Amino acid sequence: MSQWGEEGPYQALLTTDCAGCHMGVNSGGETPFVISATEPSYQMTGTEAGTNTLAGGNFFWVASTGMDSRGHNVEGLTAPDSSLPSPPGFDGSQAAADGSIPAGGSWPNGRQVGCAGTYGCHGTHSETHPVAAVKGGHHQGRGGAITSPGSEPAGGYRMLVGIAGYEDPLWEYSVDAGSHNQYKGADGTRDDSTISSLCIRCHGKFHDQGSIGRWIRHPVDYDMANSAADSEVRGYGGDTNQYQPAVPVASFDVSRPLSQVSMQGGEAIVTCLSCHRAHGSPYDKMMRFNYAGSLGDGCIVCHTSKD
């Protein structure tokens, strides 16, 4: 049949692979498309009316020749990264809730990342094949508020083992201050259920504090409510601290999406995804906004005095 893949047979009586189901143009339907054959509509931040990228962004740009820095170079979707033989910052010590570690703790030189499994983000890292890694996730997966993700792929936010969060039913196809994913965050303490802890499994040496106690890169799992009373970051979202989908912040409580955030604690937490798209974007370093080509755009959402 024309819709079946050409690389079969496939596991679990499937007729195609990940890309076979998740390649297309989003129109608000039941299947999220993460890679498109033609350039998606992104505009400035991917959150404006008329855009058709989802919360994770799109692999279209990294799949285009010479655009390695615009997304994860996923096997089967893109060519290998021309300059990075392994995930930058990988230290092989960060385990998921089921105890599995990406690449078993030792990343082979030149090995591409995958959608799921040992070298991927979704499912358990204990299974090499992506289908086995997310076993049960499509049929038994949960939706809405995932506050106790457990250690099975089906229990985690977006089939990410051990990760909590609130899942927007349309993957942020249409997004506004009251309708969006709500990411789990922590405040300076290790919490393996936060969305940033997922990133750290492969990029563990990023965003750490230097030996002199100063941040050497941008902090994550940092609550802006800890800032001084007159800090610029307390102006996130304006006078009412309205949630900004273009620069999302995380919270302790992920039982619902927040339309406003409090600077009293636990609702204005910086995450990796505050600045980056997980899959890819039109911008360098998978940024949500055009950091390199402007004076910062999205940066001023938090760093309000730089506007």
mmCIF file of C-alpha atoms in Angstrom:
data_model
loop_
_atom_site.group_PDB
_atom_site.id
_atom_site.type_symbol
_atom_site.label_atom_id
_atom_site.label_comp_id
_atom_site.label_asym_id
_atom_site.label_seq_id
_atom_site.Cartn_x
_atom_site.Cartn_y
_atom_site.Cartn_z
ATOM 1 C CA MET A 1 0.000 0.000 0.000
ATOM 2 C CA SER A 2 1.222 3.480 -0.771
ATOM 3 C CA GLN A 3 1.212 4.629 2.861
ATOM 4 C CA TRP A 4 3.359 1.723 4.014
ATOM 5 C CA GLY A 5 7.070 2.216 4.518
ATOM 6 C CA GLU A 6 9.666 0.739 2.156
ATOM 7 C CA GLU A 7 12.218 -0.419 4.769
ATOM 8 C CA GLY A 8 10.128 -3.181 6.372
ATOM 9 C CA PRO A 9 9.364 -5.568 7.846
ATOM 10 C CA TYR A 10 8.799 -3.534 10.999
ATOM 11 C CA GLN A 11 8.441 -4.585 14.612
ATOM 12 C CA ALA A 12 5.062 -5.078 16.309
ATOM 13 C CA LEU A 13 3.255 -5.536 12.964
ATOM 14 C CA LEU A 14 3.784 -1.870 12.145
ATOM 15 C CA THR A 15 3.606 -0.806 8.525
ATOM 16 C CA THR A 16 6.143 1.995 8.753
ATOM 17 C CA ASP A 17 8.649 3.680 11.086
ATOM 18 C CA CYS A 18 8.538 6.838 13.256
ATOM 19 C CA ALA A 19 8.943 9.191 10.310
ATOM 20 C CA GLY A 20 6.314 7.308 8.333
ATOM 21 C CA CYS A 21 3.645 8.388 10.807
ATOM 22 C CA HIS A 22 5.068 11.701 12.002
ATOM 23 C CA MET A 23 6.082 13.342 8.722
ATOM 24 C CA GLY A 24 3.621 15.842 7.286
ATOM 25 C CA VAL A 25 2.106 19.275 7.655
ATOM 26 C CA ASN A 26 0.264 20.047 10.883
ATOM 27 C CA SER A 27 -3.321 21.202 10.654
ATOM 28 C CA GLY A 28 -4.526 20.541 14.190
ATOM 29 C CA GLY A 29 -5.309 16.863 13.716
ATOM 30 C CA GLU A 30 -4.736 13.879 15.972
ATOM 31 C CA THR A 31 -1.228 13.037 14.745
ATOM 32 C CA PRO A 32 1.655 15.361 15.560
ATOM 33 C CA PHE A 33 4.015 15.918 12.654
ATOM 34 C CA VAL A 34 7.605 16.641 13.661
ATOM 35 C CA ILE A 35 9.249 16.780 10.229
ATOM 36 C CA SER A 36 7.912 18.286 7.040
ATOM 37 C CA ALA A 37 9.039 17.963 3.439
ATOM 38 C CA THR A 38 8.432 21.668 2.871
ATOM 39 C CA GLU A 39 9.352 24.514 5.194
ATOM 40 C CA PRO A 40 6.834 24.929 8.019
ATOM 41 C CA SER A 41 5.360 28.286 8.914
ATOM 42 C CA TYR A 42 7.297 29.570 11.938
ATOM 43 C CA GLN A 43 7.259 33.384 11.661
ATOM 44 C CA MET A 44 9.269 34.938 14.550
ATOM 45 C CA THR A 45 8.803 32.508 17.443
ATOM 46 C CA GLY A 46 6.567 29.710 16.192
ATOM 47 C CA THR A 47 3.750 30.884 18.447
ATOM 48 C CA GLU A 48 2.098 33.488 16.234
ATOM 49 C CA ALA A 49 -1.295 32.921 14.600
ATOM 50 C CA GLY A 50 -0.944 30.974 11.378
ATOM 51 C CA THR A 51 2.177 29.039 12.335
ATOM 52 C CA ASN A 52 2.051 25.261 12.008
ATOM 53 C CA THR A 53 4.992 24.048 14.055
ATOM 54 C CA LEU A 54 4.390 22.274 17.358
ATOM 55 C CA ALA A 55 5.984 22.695 20.784
ATOM 56 C CA GLY A 56 9.054 20.664 19.864
ATOM 57 C CA GLY A 57 9.598 22.589 16.658
ATOM 58 C CA ASN A 58 10.393 20.721 13.436
ATOM 59 C CA PHE A 59 13.301 18.742 12.026
ATOM 60 C CA PHE A 60 12.877 20.352 8.581
ATOM 61 C CA TRP A 61 15.672 22.857 9.071
ATOM 62 C CA VAL A 62 18.310 20.469 10.404
ATOM 63 C CA ALA A 63 17.465 18.049 7.603
ATOM 64 C CA SER A 64 18.361 20.747 5.106
ATOM 65 C CA THR A 65 21.929 20.781 3.865
ATOM 66 C CA GLY A 66 24.380 22.752 5.993
ATOM 67 C CA MET A 67 21.993 23.443 8.864
ATOM 68 C CA ASP A 68 23.328 21.038 11.494
ATOM 69 C CA SER A 69 22.963 23.545 14.317
ATOM 70 C CA ARG A 70 19.230 23.954 13.803
ATOM 71 C CA GLY A 71 18.119 20.700 15.376
ATOM 72 C CA HIS A 72 19.014 17.236 16.620
ATOM 73 C CA ASN A 73 20.504 15.136 13.811
ATOM 74 C CA VAL A 74 18.189 12.153 14.258
ATOM 75 C CA GLU A 75 19.012 8.908 12.480
ATOM 76 C CA GLY A 76 16.624 8.223 9.648
ATOM 77 C CA LEU A 77 15.555 11.863 9.420
ATOM 78 C CA THR A 78 18.796 13.732 8.802
ATOM 79 C CA ALA A 79 22.436 13.161 7.898
ATOM 80 C CA PRO A 80 24.937 12.831 10.763
ATOM 81 C CA ASP A 81 26.215 16.065 12.259
ATOM 82 C CA SER A 82 29.256 17.177 10.281
ATOM 83 C CA SER A 83 31.213 18.352 13.322
ATOM 84 C CA LEU A 84 29.794 16.755 16.498
ATOM 85 C CA PRO A 85 30.566 13.015 16.889
ATOM 86 C CA SER A 86 28.664 12.811 20.176
ATOM 87 C CA PRO A 87 26.215 14.956 22.163
ATOM 88 C CA PRO A 88 28.080 18.024 23.449
ATOM 89 C CA GLY A 89 28.428 17.892 27.220
ATOM 90 C CA PHE A 90 27.743 14.142 27.457
ATOM 91 C CA ASP A 91 29.152 12.639 30.658
ATOM 92 C CA GLY A 92 27.445 9.225 30.764
ATOM 93 C CA SER A 93 26.272 9.487 34.347
ATOM 94 C CA GLN A 94 22.691 10.719 34.053
ATOM 95 C CA ALA A 95 20.106 7.958 34.354
ATOM 96 C CA ALA A 96 16.373 7.927 33.656
ATOM 97 C CA ALA A 97 13.832 6.854 36.276
ATOM 98 C CA ASP A 98 14.167 3.214 35.191
ATOM 99 C CA GLY A 99 17.926 3.317 35.677
ATOM 100 C CA SER A 100 18.743 3.309 31.981
ATOM 101 C CA ILE A 101 21.436 5.692 30.729
ATOM 102 C CA PRO A 102 21.748 7.011 27.172
ATOM 103 C CA ALA A 103 24.282 4.955 25.210
ATOM 104 C CA GLY A 104 24.789 2.828 28.303
ATOM 105 C CA GLY A 105 27.007 5.614 29.609
ATOM 106 C CA SER A 106 29.535 5.560 26.753
ATOM 107 C CA TRP A 107 28.599 7.241 23.502
ATOM 108 C CA PRO A 108 30.246 5.640 20.430
ATOM 109 C CA ASN A 109 32.108 8.169 18.334
ATOM 110 C CA GLY A 110 29.966 9.204 15.367
ATOM 111 C CA ARG A 111 26.791 7.454 16.544
ATOM 112 C CA GLN A 112 23.681 9.466 15.633
ATOM 113 C CA VAL A 113 20.919 10.182 18.084
ATOM 114 C CA GLY A 114 17.599 8.441 17.509
ATOM 115 C CA CYS A 115 13.939 9.176 18.159
ATOM 116 C CA ALA A 116 13.783 6.657 20.987
ATOM 117 C CA GLY A 117 15.763 4.024 22.823
ATOM 118 C CA THR A 118 19.413 3.701 23.730
ATOM 119 C CA TYR A 119 20.427 6.746 21.721
ATOM 120 C CA GLY A 120 17.136 8.620 21.773
ATOM 121 C CA CYS A 121 14.968 10.799 23.982
ATOM 122 C CA HIS A 122 11.657 8.889 24.041
ATOM 123 C CA GLY A 123 11.152 5.617 25.849
ATOM 124 C CA THR A 124 13.674 3.630 27.828
ATOM 125 C CA HIS A 125 17.371 3.788 27.016
ATOM 126 C CA SER A 126 17.640 0.076 27.854
ATOM 127 C CA GLU A 127 16.153 -0.912 24.483
ATOM 128 C CA THR A 128 18.106 -0.367 21.288
ATOM 129 C CA HIS A 129 15.151 -0.523 18.912
ATOM 130 C CA PRO A 130 12.901 2.560 19.063
ATOM 131 C CA VAL A 131 9.691 0.533 18.819
ATOM 132 C CA ALA A 132 10.640 -1.653 21.776
ATOM 133 C CA ALA A 133 11.773 1.422 23.691
ATOM 134 C CA VAL A 134 8.321 3.042 23.632
ATOM 135 C CA LYS A 135 6.377 -0.202 24.021
ATOM 136 C CA GLY A 136 2.890 0.519 25.382
ATOM 137 C CA GLY A 137 3.254 4.261 24.967
ATOM 138 C CA HIS A 138 0.920 4.757 22.020
ATOM 139 C CA HIS A 139 -1.829 2.499 23.364
ATOM 140 C CA GLN A 140 -1.530 3.096 27.100
ATOM 141 C CA GLY A 141 -0.033 6.553 27.220
ATOM 142 C CA ARG A 142 -1.554 9.156 29.484
ATOM 143 C CA GLY A 143 -2.593 12.675 28.600
ATOM 144 C CA GLY A 144 -3.256 15.951 30.373
ATOM 145 C CA ALA A 145 -1.602 16.307 33.747
ATOM 146 C CA ILE A 146 1.184 13.815 34.380
ATOM 147 C CA THR A 147 2.247 14.403 37.952
ATOM 148 C CA SER A 148 3.472 10.891 38.840
ATOM 149 C CA PRO A 149 5.277 9.657 35.738
ATOM 150 C CA GLY A 150 6.680 6.452 37.226
ATOM 151 C CA SER A 151 9.339 4.574 35.277
ATOM 152 C CA GLU A 152 7.462 3.194 32.264
ATOM 153 C CA PRO A 153 7.422 4.932 28.858
ATOM 154 C CA ALA A 154 3.612 5.045 28.883
ATOM 155 C CA GLY A 155 3.582 6.916 32.183
ATOM 156 C CA GLY A 156 5.878 9.760 31.222
ATOM 157 C CA TYR A 157 5.187 13.108 29.630
ATOM 158 C CA ARG A 158 5.318 12.493 25.849
ATOM 159 C CA MET A 159 6.679 8.984 26.508
ATOM 160 C CA LEU A 160 9.759 10.484 28.175
ATOM 161 C CA VAL A 161 10.616 8.071 30.990
ATOM 162 C CA GLY A 162 10.180 9.628 34.411
ATOM 163 C CA ILE A 163 9.340 13.126 33.182
ATOM 164 C CA ALA A 164 6.304 15.000 34.529
ATOM 165 C CA GLY A 165 4.319 17.751 32.859
ATOM 166 C CA TYR A 166 0.979 18.868 31.500
ATOM 167 C CA GLU A 167 0.409 17.804 27.892
ATOM 168 C CA ASP A 168 -1.423 20.274 25.690
ATOM 169 C CA PRO A 169 -3.870 18.139 23.647
ATOM 170 C CA LEU A 170 -2.795 19.796 20.368
ATOM 171 C CA TRP A 171 0.949 19.800 21.087
ATOM 172 C CA GLU A 172 0.708 23.632 21.030
ATOM 173 C CA TYR A 173 -0.509 23.734 17.422
ATOM 174 C CA SER A 174 -2.592 26.690 18.550
ATOM 175 C CA VAL A 175 -1.025 28.195 21.637
ATOM 176 C CA ASP A 176 -1.763 31.127 23.896
ATOM 177 C CA ALA A 177 -1.246 32.148 27.509
ATOM 178 C CA GLY A 178 -3.963 29.807 28.749
ATOM 179 C CA SER A 179 -3.473 26.878 26.392
ATOM 180 C CA HIS A 180 -0.042 25.308 26.342
ATOM 181 C CA ASN A 181 2.196 22.594 27.722
ATOM 182 C CA GLN A 182 3.132 23.104 31.346
ATOM 183 C CA TYR A 183 6.682 21.963 31.936
ATOM 184 C CA LYS A 184 7.921 20.596 35.252
ATOM 185 C CA GLY A 185 10.720 22.504 36.933
ATOM 186 C CA ALA A 186 12.706 22.487 40.154
ATOM 187 C CA ASP A 187 14.552 25.150 42.057
ATOM 188 C CA GLY A 188 18.245 24.437 42.317
ATOM 189 C CA THR A 189 17.793 20.910 43.633
ATOM 190 C CA ARG A 190 18.106 17.752 41.587
ATOM 191 C CA ASP A 191 14.734 16.471 40.434
ATOM 192 C CA ASP A 192 14.807 13.792 37.745
ATOM 193 C CA SER A 193 11.208 14.466 36.742
ATOM 194 C CA THR A 194 11.862 17.945 35.306
ATOM 195 C CA ILE A 195 11.994 18.580 31.590
ATOM 196 C CA SER A 196 15.528 19.950 31.949
ATOM 197 C CA SER A 197 16.671 16.728 33.617
ATOM 198 C CA LEU A 198 15.812 14.949 30.370
ATOM 199 C CA CYS A 199 18.185 17.198 28.429
ATOM 200 C CA ILE A 200 20.887 16.711 31.035
ATOM 201 C CA ARG A 201 20.966 12.963 30.403
ATOM 202 C CA CYS A 202 22.920 13.743 27.242
ATOM 203 C CA HIS A 203 24.149 17.261 27.986
ATOM 204 C CA GLY A 204 25.140 16.815 31.629
ATOM 205 C CA LYS A 205 28.067 19.201 31.530
ATOM 206 C CA PHE A 206 25.921 22.098 30.357
ATOM 207 C CA HIS A 207 24.529 24.758 32.604
ATOM 208 C CA ASP A 208 26.501 23.711 35.656
ATOM 209 C CA GLN A 209 27.876 26.114 38.183
ATOM 210 C CA GLY A 210 31.591 26.800 38.000
ATOM 211 C CA SER A 211 33.951 26.021 40.843
ATOM 212 C CA ILE A 212 33.825 29.627 41.969
ATOM 213 C CA GLY A 213 30.059 29.423 42.411
ATOM 214 C CA ARG A 214 29.130 31.583 39.465
ATOM 215 C CA TRP A 215 27.077 30.461 36.516
ATOM 216 C CA ILE A 216 29.299 29.836 33.507
ATOM 217 C CA ARG A 217 26.282 29.302 31.243
ATOM 218 C CA HIS A 218 22.635 30.178 31.521
ATOM 219 C CA PRO A 219 21.046 28.509 34.587
ATOM 220 C CA VAL A 220 18.176 26.037 34.275
ATOM 221 C CA ASP A 221 15.851 24.738 36.954
ATOM 222 C CA TYR A 222 16.279 28.166 38.482
ATOM 223 C CA ASP A 223 13.249 29.932 39.924
ATOM 224 C CA MET A 224 13.204 33.611 39.006
ATOM 225 C CA ALA A 225 11.266 34.178 42.239
ATOM 226 C CA ASN A 226 14.655 33.887 43.969
ATOM 227 C CA SER A 227 15.813 37.087 42.344
ATOM 228 C CA ALA A 228 16.082 40.404 44.133
ATOM 229 C CA ALA A 229 12.894 42.397 44.571
ATOM 230 C CA ASP A 230 14.035 44.911 41.960
ATOM 231 C CA SER A 231 15.408 42.351 39.495
ATOM 232 C CA GLU A 232 14.571 42.786 35.828
ATOM 233 C CA VAL A 233 13.486 39.137 35.513
ATOM 234 C CA ARG A 234 10.480 39.790 37.762
ATOM 235 C CA GLY A 235 9.054 41.684 34.823
ATOM 236 C CA TYR A 236 8.502 38.451 32.896
ATOM 237 C CA GLY A 237 5.129 38.759 31.198
ATOM 238 C CA GLY A 238 4.657 42.410 32.122
ATOM 239 C CA ASP A 239 2.903 43.877 35.129
ATOM 240 C CA THR A 240 0.618 40.860 35.522
ATOM 241 C CA ASN A 241 3.334 38.259 34.831
ATOM 242 C CA GLN A 242 1.275 36.718 32.046
ATOM 243 C CA TYR A 243 2.627 33.392 30.797
ATOM 244 C CA GLN A 244 4.570 33.860 27.579
ATOM 245 C CA PRO A 245 4.288 30.861 25.193
ATOM 246 C CA ALA A 246 7.248 32.117 23.156
ATOM 247 C CA VAL A 247 9.478 31.871 26.257
ATOM 248 C CA PRO A 248 7.873 29.220 28.490
ATOM 249 C CA VAL A 249 8.718 28.863 32.145
ATOM 250 C CA ALA A 250 8.217 25.730 34.235
ATOM 251 C CA SER A 251 6.524 25.125 37.574
ATOM 252 C CA PHE A 252 6.483 22.734 40.513
ATOM 253 C CA ASP A 253 2.782 22.012 39.981
ATOM 254 C CA VAL A 254 1.917 20.677 36.533
ATOM 255 C CA SER A 255 -1.716 19.815 37.171
ATOM 256 C CA ARG A 256 -2.830 22.563 34.760
ATOM 257 C CA PRO A 257 -1.429 25.188 32.422
ATOM 258 C CA LEU A 258 -0.772 28.537 34.077
ATOM 259 C CA SER A 259 -2.019 31.691 32.367
ATOM 260 C CA GLN A 260 -0.155 33.838 34.867
ATOM 261 C CA VAL A 261 2.911 33.020 36.929
ATOM 262 C CA SER A 262 3.625 34.038 40.465
ATOM 263 C CA MET A 263 6.904 35.495 41.637
ATOM 264 C CA GLN A 264 6.183 34.024 45.076
ATOM 265 C CA GLY A 265 7.884 30.740 44.219
ATOM 266 C CA GLY A 266 7.519 27.628 42.052
ATOM 267 C CA GLU A 267 5.935 29.113 38.939
ATOM 268 C CA ALA A 268 8.646 31.028 37.086
ATOM 269 C CA ILE A 269 11.368 28.443 36.573
ATOM 270 C CA VAL A 270 13.877 28.705 33.733
ATOM 271 C CA THR A 271 14.225 25.494 31.716
ATOM 272 C CA CYS A 272 16.214 24.379 28.691
ATOM 273 C CA LEU A 273 13.003 24.769 26.686
ATOM 274 C CA SER A 274 12.610 28.395 27.728
ATOM 275 C CA CYS A 275 15.117 29.181 24.988
ATOM 276 C CA HIS A 276 15.404 26.058 22.796
ATOM 277 C CA ARG A 277 13.116 23.850 20.706
ATOM 278 C CA ALA A 278 13.611 20.140 21.427
ATOM 279 C CA HIS A 279 13.399 18.983 17.810
ATOM 280 C CA GLY A 280 14.563 21.950 15.783
ATOM 281 C CA SER A 281 13.895 25.511 14.686
ATOM 282 C CA PRO A 282 14.877 27.898 11.876
ATOM 283 C CA TYR A 283 17.521 29.399 14.166
ATOM 284 C CA ASP A 284 21.050 28.573 15.200
ATOM 285 C CA LYS A 285 21.346 26.310 18.287
ATOM 286 C CA MET A 286 17.662 25.384 17.979
ATOM 287 C CA MET A 287 16.739 28.676 19.606
ATOM 288 C CA ARG A 288 13.078 29.602 19.835
ATOM 289 C CA PHE A 289 13.824 33.080 18.584
ATOM 290 C CA ASN A 290 16.492 34.733 16.459
ATOM 291 C CA TYR A 291 19.116 35.247 19.137
ATOM 292 C CA ALA A 292 22.083 35.412 16.747
ATOM 293 C CA GLY A 293 20.476 37.726 14.230
ATOM 294 C CA SER A 294 19.093 40.373 16.524
ATOM 295 C CA LEU A 295 19.567 42.080 19.861
ATOM 296 C CA GLY A 296 18.005 39.134 21.595
ATOM 297 C CA ASP A 297 14.310 39.136 20.824
ATOM 298 C CA GLY A 298 13.117 36.469 23.272
ATOM 299 C CA CYS A 299 15.878 37.306 25.780
ATOM 300 C CA ILE A 300 14.133 40.527 26.708
ATOM 301 C CA VAL A 301 11.045 38.630 27.845
ATOM 302 C CA CYS A 302 13.008 37.885 31.030
ATOM 303 C CA HIS A 303 15.822 40.415 30.796
ATOM 304 C CA THR A 304 13.392 43.262 30.621
ATOM 305 C CA SER A 305 15.851 46.066 31.292
ATOM 306 C CA LYS A 306 17.739 45.183 28.083
ATOM 307 C CA ASP A 307 14.760 46.160 25.951
#
